[in-house]
Amino acid sequence: MININGKEFNKFIDKEEIEKVIRSLAERINLDYASKSILFLVVLKGSLFVAADLLRHIKSDSEIAFISAKSYGNEMQSSGNVAITGDYPNIEGRHVIIIEDIVDTGLTLHSLIKKLLESKPASLEALAFLSKTEMRKTDVNVKYIGIEIPPAFVVGYGLDFAEKGRCYPDIYIIKSLLK
Ligand code: IMP
Ligand code: MG
């Protein structure tokens, strides 16, 4: 068990399981994009660990860029208020894959996809290491999902609670029934 800012979290997904899921996601991408060049857009900061682990298994020629899409502040609920920042190359005609740590309501990813589609990529897909599919408030297509989880707050492996807890190599789930 760990304690972050007075909240208790139990171990939920260990690093061996994480590595297995990462490898299988990479295998799927390697098959789907065999001879295509990919532009990975990594959504900071949470997806840093997913990206670093996943991208070392990618065989296609690829480019990496970082963007930010913030919907959370320091709370445990999505505000629906999304700001997107970051420098990324022109995506027109490119095969783009967005890398997200977690998709919850889907509001963040939905805004991101809408904005990116305006630049006419050749293709645009999303990867989410974790998905709380029950929590969706918008219809958003996530082609690559690592693990479906229940609608409870999680930390570790890049995911934070008020900026704390990102550095744990395993994923922890909140003990109370808070969503
Ligand atoms: P959405 O817009 O509700 O899909 O929220 C997406 C963003 O909220 C993610 O990229 C995370 O930064 C954050 N988030 C959602 N659920 C969790 C969680 O359980 N732990 C930590 N961050 C979360
Ligand atoms: Mg995020």
Short mmCIF file of N, CA and C and ligand atoms in Angstrom, two decimals:
data_model
loop_
_atom_site.label_atom_id
_atom_site.label_comp_id
_atom_site.label_asym_id
_atom_site.label_seq_id
_atom_site.Cartn_x
_atom_site.Cartn_y
_atom_site.Cartn_z
N MET A 1 0.84 -1.21 0.00
CA MET A 1 0.00 0.00 0.00
C MET A 1 0.87 1.26 0.00
N ILE A 2 0.40 2.31 -0.66
CA ILE A 2 1.11 3.60 -0.60
C ILE A 2 0.12 4.69 -0.18
N ASN A 3 0.66 5.81 0.29
CA ASN A 3 -0.16 6.92 0.72
C ASN A 3 0.30 8.18 -0.02
N ILE A 4 -0.62 8.85 -0.71
CA ILE A 4 -0.27 10.09 -1.40
C ILE A 4 -1.25 11.17 -0.97
N ASN A 5 -0.72 12.26 -0.43
CA ASN A 5 -1.58 13.36 0.03
C ASN A 5 -2.75 12.88 0.88
N GLY A 6 -2.48 11.92 1.77
CA GLY A 6 -3.51 11.46 2.70
C GLY A 6 -4.47 10.42 2.14
N LYS A 7 -4.29 10.02 0.88
CA LYS A 7 -5.16 8.97 0.32
C LYS A 7 -4.37 7.67 0.18
N GLU A 8 -5.05 6.56 0.49
CA GLU A 8 -4.37 5.27 0.40
C GLU A 8 -4.68 4.58 -0.92
N PHE A 9 -3.63 3.97 -1.47
CA PHE A 9 -3.75 3.26 -2.75
C PHE A 9 -3.18 1.85 -2.60
N ASN A 10 -3.83 0.87 -3.21
CA ASN A 10 -3.33 -0.51 -3.21
C ASN A 10 -2.69 -0.86 -4.54
N LYS A 11 -1.71 -1.76 -4.50
CA LYS A 11 -1.09 -2.20 -5.75
C LYS A 11 -2.15 -2.87 -6.64
N PHE A 12 -2.13 -2.54 -7.93
CA PHE A 12 -3.21 -2.95 -8.81
C PHE A 12 -2.67 -3.69 -10.05
N ILE A 13 -1.67 -3.11 -10.71
CA ILE A 13 -1.08 -3.76 -11.88
C ILE A 13 0.44 -3.71 -11.71
N ASP A 14 1.08 -4.89 -11.69
CA ASP A 14 2.52 -4.85 -11.42
C ASP A 14 3.34 -4.68 -12.70
N LYS A 15 4.62 -4.37 -12.51
CA LYS A 15 5.44 -3.99 -13.66
C LYS A 15 5.62 -5.11 -14.67
N GLU A 16 5.55 -6.36 -14.22
CA GLU A 16 5.67 -7.49 -15.16
C GLU A 16 4.46 -7.51 -16.10
N GLU A 17 3.28 -7.29 -15.54
CA GLU A 17 2.06 -7.24 -16.35
C GLU A 17 2.12 -6.04 -17.31
N ILE A 18 2.59 -4.91 -16.80
CA ILE A 18 2.71 -3.70 -17.64
C ILE A 18 3.59 -4.00 -18.85
N GLU A 19 4.74 -4.63 -18.61
CA GLU A 19 5.69 -4.93 -19.69
C GLU A 19 5.06 -5.85 -20.74
N LYS A 20 4.30 -6.85 -20.27
CA LYS A 20 3.63 -7.78 -21.18
C LYS A 20 2.64 -7.05 -22.09
N VAL A 21 1.86 -6.16 -21.48
CA VAL A 21 0.84 -5.42 -22.24
C VAL A 21 1.52 -4.46 -23.23
N ILE A 22 2.59 -3.80 -22.77
CA ILE A 22 3.34 -2.89 -23.64
C ILE A 22 3.85 -3.64 -24.88
N ARG A 23 4.40 -4.82 -24.66
CA ARG A 23 4.93 -5.60 -25.78
C ARG A 23 3.83 -5.98 -26.76
N SER A 24 2.67 -6.34 -26.25
CA SER A 24 1.62 -6.76 -27.17
C SER A 24 1.06 -5.56 -27.95
N LEU A 25 1.03 -4.38 -27.32
CA LEU A 25 0.61 -3.18 -28.06
C LEU A 25 1.61 -2.87 -29.17
N ALA A 26 2.90 -2.99 -28.85
CA ALA A 26 3.95 -2.71 -29.84
C ALA A 26 3.86 -3.70 -31.01
N GLU A 27 3.58 -4.95 -30.69
CA GLU A 27 3.46 -5.96 -31.76
C GLU A 27 2.32 -5.62 -32.71
N ARG A 28 1.20 -5.19 -32.13
CA ARG A 28 0.06 -4.81 -32.97
C ARG A 28 0.41 -3.64 -33.88
N ILE A 29 1.08 -2.64 -33.32
CA ILE A 29 1.46 -1.47 -34.13
C ILE A 29 2.46 -1.88 -35.21
N ASN A 30 3.42 -2.73 -34.85
CA ASN A 30 4.41 -3.18 -35.84
C ASN A 30 3.73 -3.90 -37.01
N LEU A 31 2.69 -4.67 -36.72
CA LEU A 31 1.96 -5.36 -37.78
C LEU A 31 1.15 -4.38 -38.61
N ASP A 32 0.42 -3.50 -37.94
CA ASP A 32 -0.48 -2.58 -38.63
C ASP A 32 0.26 -1.56 -39.49
N TYR A 33 1.47 -1.18 -39.10
CA TYR A 33 2.17 -0.09 -39.79
C TYR A 33 3.44 -0.59 -40.48
N ALA A 34 3.50 -1.91 -40.74
CA ALA A 34 4.71 -2.56 -41.22
C ALA A 34 5.72 -1.66 -41.95
N SER A 35 5.32 -1.07 -43.09
CA SER A 35 6.34 -0.31 -43.83
C SER A 35 6.05 1.18 -43.83
N LYS A 36 5.18 1.60 -42.90
CA LYS A 36 4.82 3.02 -42.86
C LYS A 36 5.66 3.75 -41.82
N SER A 37 5.86 5.02 -42.10
CA SER A 37 6.56 5.85 -41.13
C SER A 37 5.51 6.49 -40.20
N ILE A 38 5.76 6.45 -38.90
CA ILE A 38 4.76 6.90 -37.92
C ILE A 38 5.25 8.16 -37.20
N LEU A 39 4.32 9.07 -36.96
CA LEU A 39 4.60 10.19 -36.06
C LEU A 39 3.84 9.94 -34.75
N PHE A 40 4.58 9.70 -33.68
CA PHE A 40 3.95 9.49 -32.37
C PHE A 40 3.81 10.84 -31.67
N LEU A 41 2.60 11.16 -31.26
CA LEU A 41 2.38 12.36 -30.46
C LEU A 41 2.13 11.92 -29.02
N VAL A 42 3.09 12.18 -28.18
CA VAL A 42 3.06 11.71 -26.79
C VAL A 42 2.44 12.81 -25.91
N VAL A 43 1.36 12.47 -25.25
CA VAL A 43 0.66 13.46 -24.43
C VAL A 43 1.29 13.50 -23.03
N LEU A 44 1.94 14.62 -22.75
CA LEU A 44 2.65 14.78 -21.47
C LEU A 44 1.68 15.11 -20.35
N LYS A 45 2.05 14.94 -19.06
CA LYS A 45 3.28 14.27 -18.71
C LYS A 45 3.06 12.78 -18.52
N GLY A 46 1.83 12.40 -18.26
CA GLY A 46 1.51 11.04 -17.85
C GLY A 46 2.02 9.94 -18.77
N SER A 47 2.06 10.23 -20.09
CA SER A 47 2.37 9.17 -21.06
C SER A 47 3.86 8.93 -21.26
N LEU A 48 4.66 9.66 -20.52
CA LEU A 48 6.11 9.57 -20.65
C LEU A 48 6.63 8.14 -20.49
N PHE A 49 6.15 7.46 -19.47
CA PHE A 49 6.62 6.10 -19.18
C PHE A 49 6.12 5.13 -20.25
N VAL A 50 4.84 5.24 -20.62
CA VAL A 50 4.27 4.38 -21.66
C VAL A 50 5.06 4.56 -22.95
N ALA A 51 5.31 5.82 -23.31
CA ALA A 51 6.02 6.10 -24.56
C ALA A 51 7.43 5.51 -24.54
N ALA A 52 8.15 5.75 -23.46
CA ALA A 52 9.54 5.27 -23.39
C ALA A 52 9.59 3.75 -23.49
N ASP A 53 8.66 3.06 -22.84
CA ASP A 53 8.66 1.59 -22.87
C ASP A 53 8.17 1.05 -24.21
N LEU A 54 7.12 1.67 -24.74
CA LEU A 54 6.52 1.19 -25.99
C LEU A 54 7.43 1.43 -27.20
N LEU A 55 7.97 2.64 -27.29
CA LEU A 55 8.63 3.04 -28.53
C LEU A 55 9.94 2.30 -28.78
N ARG A 56 10.53 1.74 -27.71
CA ARG A 56 11.76 0.99 -27.95
C ARG A 56 11.47 -0.36 -28.62
N HIS A 57 10.19 -0.76 -28.69
CA HIS A 57 9.82 -2.00 -29.38
C HIS A 57 9.27 -1.76 -30.79
N ILE A 58 9.20 -0.48 -31.19
CA ILE A 58 8.60 -0.17 -32.50
C ILE A 58 9.65 -0.33 -33.60
N LYS A 59 9.27 -1.10 -34.64
CA LYS A 59 10.23 -1.39 -35.71
C LYS A 59 10.10 -0.42 -36.87
N SER A 60 8.92 0.20 -37.04
CA SER A 60 8.74 1.15 -38.15
C SER A 60 9.60 2.37 -37.89
N ASP A 61 9.97 2.99 -39.01
CA ASP A 61 10.67 4.25 -38.95
C ASP A 61 9.70 5.25 -38.29
N SER A 62 10.13 5.93 -37.23
CA SER A 62 9.15 6.81 -36.59
C SER A 62 9.76 8.06 -35.99
N GLU A 63 8.88 9.04 -35.78
CA GLU A 63 9.28 10.32 -35.21
C GLU A 63 8.43 10.53 -33.95
N ILE A 64 9.01 11.22 -32.97
CA ILE A 64 8.32 11.42 -31.70
C ILE A 64 8.20 12.92 -31.41
N ALA A 65 6.99 13.35 -31.03
CA ALA A 65 6.81 14.73 -30.59
C ALA A 65 5.96 14.73 -29.33
N PHE A 66 6.06 15.83 -28.57
CA PHE A 66 5.37 15.91 -27.28
C PHE A 66 4.35 17.03 -27.29
N ILE A 67 3.17 16.72 -26.79
CA ILE A 67 2.14 17.74 -26.65
C ILE A 67 1.56 17.66 -25.24
N SER A 68 0.83 18.69 -24.85
CA SER A 68 0.14 18.66 -23.55
C SER A 68 -1.34 18.91 -23.78
N ALA A 69 -2.15 18.17 -23.09
CA ALA A 69 -3.60 18.35 -23.15
C ALA A 69 -4.10 18.19 -21.74
N LYS A 70 -4.42 19.28 -21.11
CA LYS A 70 -4.74 19.23 -19.68
C LYS A 70 -6.22 19.37 -19.43
N SER A 71 -6.78 18.41 -18.67
CA SER A 71 -8.20 18.52 -18.33
C SER A 71 -8.43 18.35 -16.84
N TYR A 72 -7.37 18.14 -16.09
CA TYR A 72 -7.58 17.70 -14.72
C TYR A 72 -7.25 18.67 -13.59
N GLY A 73 -6.34 19.59 -13.75
CA GLY A 73 -5.90 20.40 -12.61
C GLY A 73 -5.43 19.47 -11.51
N ASN A 74 -5.79 19.77 -10.30
CA ASN A 74 -5.38 18.91 -9.20
C ASN A 74 -6.53 18.08 -8.67
N GLU A 75 -7.61 18.02 -9.38
CA GLU A 75 -8.78 17.29 -8.91
C GLU A 75 -8.79 15.87 -9.45
N MET A 76 -9.75 15.08 -9.00
CA MET A 76 -9.83 13.70 -9.46
C MET A 76 -10.89 13.54 -10.54
N GLN A 77 -11.48 14.66 -10.99
CA GLN A 77 -12.52 14.54 -12.02
C GLN A 77 -12.18 15.41 -13.22
N SER A 78 -12.62 14.97 -14.40
CA SER A 78 -12.34 15.70 -15.63
C SER A 78 -13.18 16.97 -15.65
N SER A 79 -12.58 18.08 -16.05
CA SER A 79 -13.32 19.33 -16.10
C SER A 79 -14.04 19.49 -17.44
N GLY A 80 -13.58 18.77 -18.46
CA GLY A 80 -14.13 18.96 -19.80
C GLY A 80 -13.55 20.20 -20.45
N ASN A 81 -12.69 20.87 -19.72
CA ASN A 81 -12.07 22.10 -20.16
C ASN A 81 -10.65 21.77 -20.59
N VAL A 82 -10.41 21.66 -21.89
CA VAL A 82 -9.13 21.12 -22.31
C VAL A 82 -8.27 22.17 -23.01
N ALA A 83 -7.03 22.29 -22.55
CA ALA A 83 -6.08 23.18 -23.21
C ALA A 83 -4.99 22.33 -23.86
N ILE A 84 -4.71 22.59 -25.13
CA ILE A 84 -3.67 21.83 -25.83
C ILE A 84 -2.50 22.75 -26.16
N THR A 85 -1.31 22.32 -25.75
CA THR A 85 -0.12 23.11 -26.06
C THR A 85 0.97 22.17 -26.57
N GLY A 86 2.03 22.77 -27.13
CA GLY A 86 3.17 21.94 -27.53
C GLY A 86 3.58 22.21 -28.97
N ASP A 87 4.82 21.87 -29.23
CA ASP A 87 5.37 22.02 -30.58
C ASP A 87 5.37 20.67 -31.24
N TYR A 88 4.69 20.57 -32.37
CA TYR A 88 4.76 19.31 -33.10
C TYR A 88 4.85 19.63 -34.58
N PRO A 89 5.43 18.72 -35.37
CA PRO A 89 5.60 19.01 -36.79
C PRO A 89 4.27 19.05 -37.52
N ASN A 90 4.29 19.58 -38.73
CA ASN A 90 3.09 19.56 -39.58
C ASN A 90 2.67 18.10 -39.79
N ILE A 91 1.42 17.78 -39.49
CA ILE A 91 0.99 16.39 -39.55
C ILE A 91 0.26 16.06 -40.84
N GLU A 92 0.14 17.03 -41.74
CA GLU A 92 -0.57 16.79 -43.00
C GLU A 92 0.09 15.62 -43.74
N GLY A 93 -0.73 14.64 -44.11
CA GLY A 93 -0.23 13.49 -44.87
C GLY A 93 0.56 12.48 -44.04
N ARG A 94 0.67 12.71 -42.74
CA ARG A 94 1.45 11.79 -41.90
C ARG A 94 0.54 10.74 -41.25
N HIS A 95 1.16 9.60 -40.90
CA HIS A 95 0.45 8.59 -40.11
C HIS A 95 0.73 8.88 -38.64
N VAL A 96 -0.31 9.33 -37.95
CA VAL A 96 -0.13 9.82 -36.58
C VAL A 96 -0.75 8.85 -35.57
N ILE A 97 -0.02 8.59 -34.50
CA ILE A 97 -0.59 7.84 -33.37
C ILE A 97 -0.41 8.68 -32.11
N ILE A 98 -1.54 8.97 -31.46
CA ILE A 98 -1.51 9.70 -30.18
C ILE A 98 -1.26 8.67 -29.07
N ILE A 99 -0.33 8.97 -28.18
CA ILE A 99 -0.09 8.07 -27.04
C ILE A 99 -0.59 8.72 -25.76
N GLU A 100 -1.57 8.08 -25.14
CA GLU A 100 -2.16 8.55 -23.88
C GLU A 100 -1.91 7.52 -22.78
N ASP A 101 -1.70 8.01 -21.56
CA ASP A 101 -1.58 7.12 -20.42
C ASP A 101 -2.93 6.47 -20.09
N ILE A 102 -3.97 7.32 -20.08
CA ILE A 102 -5.29 6.82 -19.66
C ILE A 102 -6.38 7.63 -20.35
N VAL A 103 -7.44 6.96 -20.73
CA VAL A 103 -8.62 7.66 -21.23
C VAL A 103 -9.76 7.37 -20.28
N ASP A 104 -10.35 8.45 -19.78
CA ASP A 104 -11.39 8.36 -18.75
C ASP A 104 -12.72 8.78 -19.38
N THR A 105 -13.09 10.07 -19.26
CA THR A 105 -14.33 10.52 -19.91
C THR A 105 -14.17 10.55 -21.43
N GLY A 106 -12.93 10.65 -21.90
CA GLY A 106 -12.66 10.74 -23.34
C GLY A 106 -12.66 12.18 -23.84
N LEU A 107 -12.97 13.14 -22.95
CA LEU A 107 -13.09 14.54 -23.38
C LEU A 107 -11.75 15.10 -23.88
N THR A 108 -10.68 14.75 -23.20
CA THR A 108 -9.35 15.24 -23.59
C THR A 108 -8.98 14.73 -24.98
N LEU A 109 -9.09 13.43 -25.15
CA LEU A 109 -8.71 12.82 -26.43
C LEU A 109 -9.62 13.30 -27.56
N HIS A 110 -10.89 13.45 -27.26
CA HIS A 110 -11.85 13.91 -28.26
C HIS A 110 -11.43 15.29 -28.80
N SER A 111 -11.10 16.23 -27.91
CA SER A 111 -10.68 17.58 -28.36
C SER A 111 -9.41 17.51 -29.16
N LEU A 112 -8.51 16.67 -28.70
CA LEU A 112 -7.22 16.53 -29.35
C LEU A 112 -7.40 16.01 -30.79
N ILE A 113 -8.21 14.97 -30.94
CA ILE A 113 -8.45 14.37 -32.26
C ILE A 113 -9.11 15.38 -33.18
N LYS A 114 -10.09 16.11 -32.65
CA LYS A 114 -10.80 17.10 -33.45
C LYS A 114 -9.83 18.15 -34.00
N LYS A 115 -8.96 18.61 -33.12
CA LYS A 115 -7.99 19.63 -33.52
C LYS A 115 -7.00 19.09 -34.56
N LEU A 116 -6.50 17.88 -34.32
CA LEU A 116 -5.48 17.31 -35.21
C LEU A 116 -6.05 16.99 -36.59
N LEU A 117 -7.33 16.58 -36.64
CA LEU A 117 -7.94 16.23 -37.93
C LEU A 117 -8.01 17.44 -38.88
N GLU A 118 -8.06 18.64 -38.31
CA GLU A 118 -8.10 19.85 -39.13
C GLU A 118 -6.85 19.95 -40.00
N SER A 119 -5.75 19.35 -39.56
CA SER A 119 -4.49 19.41 -40.32
C SER A 119 -4.33 18.26 -41.31
N LYS A 120 -5.39 17.48 -41.50
CA LYS A 120 -5.43 16.42 -42.51
C LYS A 120 -4.28 15.41 -42.49
N PRO A 121 -4.13 14.69 -41.40
CA PRO A 121 -3.15 13.59 -41.39
C PRO A 121 -3.59 12.48 -42.35
N ALA A 122 -2.67 11.66 -42.82
CA ALA A 122 -3.03 10.52 -43.69
C ALA A 122 -3.86 9.54 -42.86
N SER A 123 -3.48 9.37 -41.60
CA SER A 123 -4.28 8.56 -40.69
C SER A 123 -4.02 9.05 -39.28
N LEU A 124 -5.00 8.83 -38.42
CA LEU A 124 -4.87 9.28 -37.02
C LEU A 124 -5.49 8.22 -36.12
N GLU A 125 -4.68 7.64 -35.24
CA GLU A 125 -5.19 6.64 -34.29
C GLU A 125 -4.74 7.04 -32.90
N ALA A 126 -5.38 6.42 -31.90
CA ALA A 126 -5.01 6.71 -30.52
C ALA A 126 -4.69 5.43 -29.79
N LEU A 127 -3.70 5.54 -28.90
CA LEU A 127 -3.35 4.44 -28.00
C LEU A 127 -3.54 4.95 -26.57
N ALA A 128 -4.21 4.15 -25.75
CA ALA A 128 -4.34 4.48 -24.33
C ALA A 128 -3.88 3.27 -23.54
N PHE A 129 -2.89 3.45 -22.68
CA PHE A 129 -2.43 2.29 -21.92
C PHE A 129 -3.54 1.78 -21.02
N LEU A 130 -4.27 2.70 -20.37
CA LEU A 130 -5.41 2.30 -19.54
C LEU A 130 -6.68 2.96 -20.08
N SER A 131 -7.80 2.28 -19.92
CA SER A 131 -9.07 2.88 -20.32
C SER A 131 -10.14 2.59 -19.29
N LYS A 132 -10.85 3.68 -18.88
CA LYS A 132 -12.03 3.51 -18.01
C LYS A 132 -13.24 3.65 -18.92
N THR A 133 -13.49 2.65 -19.72
CA THR A 133 -14.50 2.77 -20.78
C THR A 133 -15.89 3.11 -20.22
N GLU A 134 -16.19 2.61 -19.01
CA GLU A 134 -17.49 2.92 -18.37
C GLU A 134 -17.71 4.40 -18.12
N MET A 135 -16.61 5.16 -18.06
CA MET A 135 -16.70 6.58 -17.71
C MET A 135 -16.88 7.51 -18.91
N ARG A 136 -16.91 6.98 -20.13
CA ARG A 136 -16.95 7.83 -21.31
C ARG A 136 -18.15 8.79 -21.32
N LYS A 137 -17.84 10.04 -21.66
CA LYS A 137 -18.91 11.03 -21.84
C LYS A 137 -19.00 11.42 -23.30
N THR A 138 -18.11 10.87 -24.11
CA THR A 138 -18.11 11.19 -25.53
C THR A 138 -17.65 9.96 -26.29
N ASP A 139 -18.11 9.88 -27.53
CA ASP A 139 -17.78 8.73 -28.35
C ASP A 139 -16.39 8.96 -28.97
N VAL A 140 -15.40 8.23 -28.50
CA VAL A 140 -14.06 8.45 -29.04
C VAL A 140 -13.45 7.09 -29.35
N ASN A 141 -12.84 7.01 -30.54
CA ASN A 141 -12.31 5.73 -30.99
C ASN A 141 -10.85 5.56 -30.55
N VAL A 142 -10.61 4.59 -29.67
CA VAL A 142 -9.25 4.31 -29.23
C VAL A 142 -8.87 2.94 -29.78
N LYS A 143 -8.05 2.94 -30.84
CA LYS A 143 -7.74 1.67 -31.51
C LYS A 143 -6.92 0.74 -30.63
N TYR A 144 -5.94 1.32 -29.94
CA TYR A 144 -5.04 0.48 -29.13
C TYR A 144 -5.27 0.75 -27.63
N ILE A 145 -5.89 -0.20 -26.96
CA ILE A 145 -6.11 -0.09 -25.51
C ILE A 145 -5.31 -1.18 -24.81
N GLY A 146 -4.51 -0.77 -23.82
CA GLY A 146 -3.70 -1.74 -23.08
C GLY A 146 -4.56 -2.55 -22.13
N ILE A 147 -5.12 -1.88 -21.11
CA ILE A 147 -5.89 -2.57 -20.07
C ILE A 147 -7.15 -1.77 -19.74
N GLU A 148 -8.28 -2.47 -19.75
CA GLU A 148 -9.55 -1.86 -19.31
C GLU A 148 -9.56 -1.92 -17.78
N ILE A 149 -9.85 -0.77 -17.14
CA ILE A 149 -9.90 -0.76 -15.68
C ILE A 149 -11.25 -0.22 -15.20
N PRO A 150 -11.62 -0.52 -13.96
CA PRO A 150 -12.88 0.00 -13.42
C PRO A 150 -12.77 1.52 -13.20
N PRO A 151 -13.91 2.19 -12.98
CA PRO A 151 -13.89 3.65 -12.85
C PRO A 151 -13.40 4.12 -11.48
N ALA A 152 -12.14 3.86 -11.18
CA ALA A 152 -11.55 4.31 -9.91
C ALA A 152 -10.22 4.99 -10.21
N PHE A 153 -9.79 5.85 -9.30
CA PHE A 153 -8.58 6.64 -9.54
C PHE A 153 -7.32 5.80 -9.37
N VAL A 154 -6.39 5.92 -10.32
CA VAL A 154 -5.14 5.16 -10.27
C VAL A 154 -3.93 6.09 -10.36
N VAL A 155 -2.81 5.64 -9.79
CA VAL A 155 -1.55 6.40 -9.87
C VAL A 155 -0.40 5.45 -10.18
N GLY A 156 0.73 6.05 -10.54
CA GLY A 156 1.93 5.27 -10.82
C GLY A 156 2.13 5.08 -12.31
N TYR A 157 3.34 4.68 -12.71
CA TYR A 157 3.68 4.47 -14.11
C TYR A 157 3.28 5.72 -14.93
N GLY A 158 3.64 6.89 -14.40
CA GLY A 158 3.39 8.14 -15.10
C GLY A 158 2.14 8.86 -14.63
N LEU A 159 1.19 8.12 -14.07
CA LEU A 159 -0.08 8.73 -13.65
C LEU A 159 0.07 9.37 -12.28
N ASP A 160 -0.52 10.56 -12.13
CA ASP A 160 -0.34 11.30 -10.89
C ASP A 160 -1.64 11.54 -10.15
N PHE A 161 -1.48 11.86 -8.85
CA PHE A 161 -2.55 12.45 -8.05
C PHE A 161 -1.99 13.78 -7.58
N ALA A 162 -2.51 14.89 -8.12
CA ALA A 162 -1.99 16.23 -7.82
C ALA A 162 -0.46 16.26 -7.98
N GLU A 163 0.00 15.72 -9.11
CA GLU A 163 1.43 15.70 -9.48
C GLU A 163 2.29 14.75 -8.65
N LYS A 164 1.69 14.00 -7.75
CA LYS A 164 2.48 13.04 -6.97
C LYS A 164 2.21 11.62 -7.46
N GLY A 165 3.21 10.77 -7.29
CA GLY A 165 3.00 9.34 -7.53
C GLY A 165 3.36 8.86 -8.92
N ARG A 166 3.88 9.74 -9.76
CA ARG A 166 4.15 9.33 -11.15
C ARG A 166 5.26 8.28 -11.25
N CYS A 167 6.20 8.31 -10.34
CA CYS A 167 7.44 7.54 -10.52
C CYS A 167 7.37 6.08 -10.08
N TYR A 168 6.26 5.65 -9.51
CA TYR A 168 6.15 4.23 -9.15
C TYR A 168 6.14 3.37 -10.40
N PRO A 169 6.93 2.30 -10.45
CA PRO A 169 6.94 1.44 -11.65
C PRO A 169 5.69 0.58 -11.79
N ASP A 170 4.93 0.42 -10.70
CA ASP A 170 3.67 -0.33 -10.76
C ASP A 170 2.50 0.67 -10.73
N ILE A 171 1.31 0.17 -11.00
CA ILE A 171 0.11 1.03 -10.95
C ILE A 171 -0.69 0.69 -9.69
N TYR A 172 -1.15 1.73 -8.99
CA TYR A 172 -1.90 1.60 -7.73
C TYR A 172 -3.30 2.15 -7.90
N ILE A 173 -4.26 1.56 -7.17
CA ILE A 173 -5.66 2.00 -7.27
C ILE A 173 -6.14 2.53 -5.91
N ILE A 174 -6.95 3.55 -5.93
CA ILE A 174 -7.41 4.18 -4.68
C ILE A 174 -8.25 3.20 -3.86
N LYS A 175 -8.08 3.26 -2.53
CA LYS A 175 -8.78 2.31 -1.65
C LYS A 175 -10.26 2.64 -1.47
N SER A 176 -10.55 3.93 -1.37
CA SER A 176 -11.96 4.31 -1.18
C SER A 176 -12.68 4.20 -2.51
N LEU A 177 -13.99 4.41 -2.51
CA LEU A 177 -14.76 4.26 -3.75
C LEU A 177 -14.84 5.53 -4.58
N LEU A 178 -13.95 6.49 -4.25
CA LEU A 178 -13.92 7.75 -5.01
C LEU A 178 -13.66 7.47 -6.49
N LYS A 179 -14.37 8.15 -7.36
CA LYS A 179 -14.11 7.95 -8.80
C LYS A 179 -13.11 8.96 -9.29
P1 IMP B 1 -10.46 12.40 -19.73
O1 IMP B 1 -10.53 13.70 -20.47
O2 IMP B 1 -11.54 12.31 -18.68
O3 IMP B 1 -10.49 11.19 -20.62
O4 IMP B 1 -9.15 12.42 -18.87
C1 IMP B 1 -7.94 12.18 -19.39
C2 IMP B 1 -6.82 12.65 -18.50
O5 IMP B 1 -7.19 12.70 -17.13
C3 IMP B 1 -5.70 11.64 -18.56
O6 IMP B 1 -4.83 11.92 -19.62
C4 IMP B 1 -5.07 11.79 -17.20
O7 IMP B 1 -4.13 12.82 -17.21
C5 IMP B 1 -6.20 12.17 -16.30
N1 IMP B 1 -6.74 10.99 -15.57
C6 IMP B 1 -7.91 10.35 -15.78
N2 IMP B 1 -8.09 9.34 -14.92
C7 IMP B 1 -6.99 9.34 -14.14
C8 IMP B 1 -6.56 8.50 -13.04
O8 IMP B 1 -7.23 7.56 -12.60
N3 IMP B 1 -5.36 8.81 -12.50
C9 IMP B 1 -4.58 9.84 -12.93
N4 IMP B 1 -4.94 10.63 -13.95
C10 IMP B 1 -6.13 10.40 -14.54
MG MG B 2 -2.93 12.68 -19.42
#
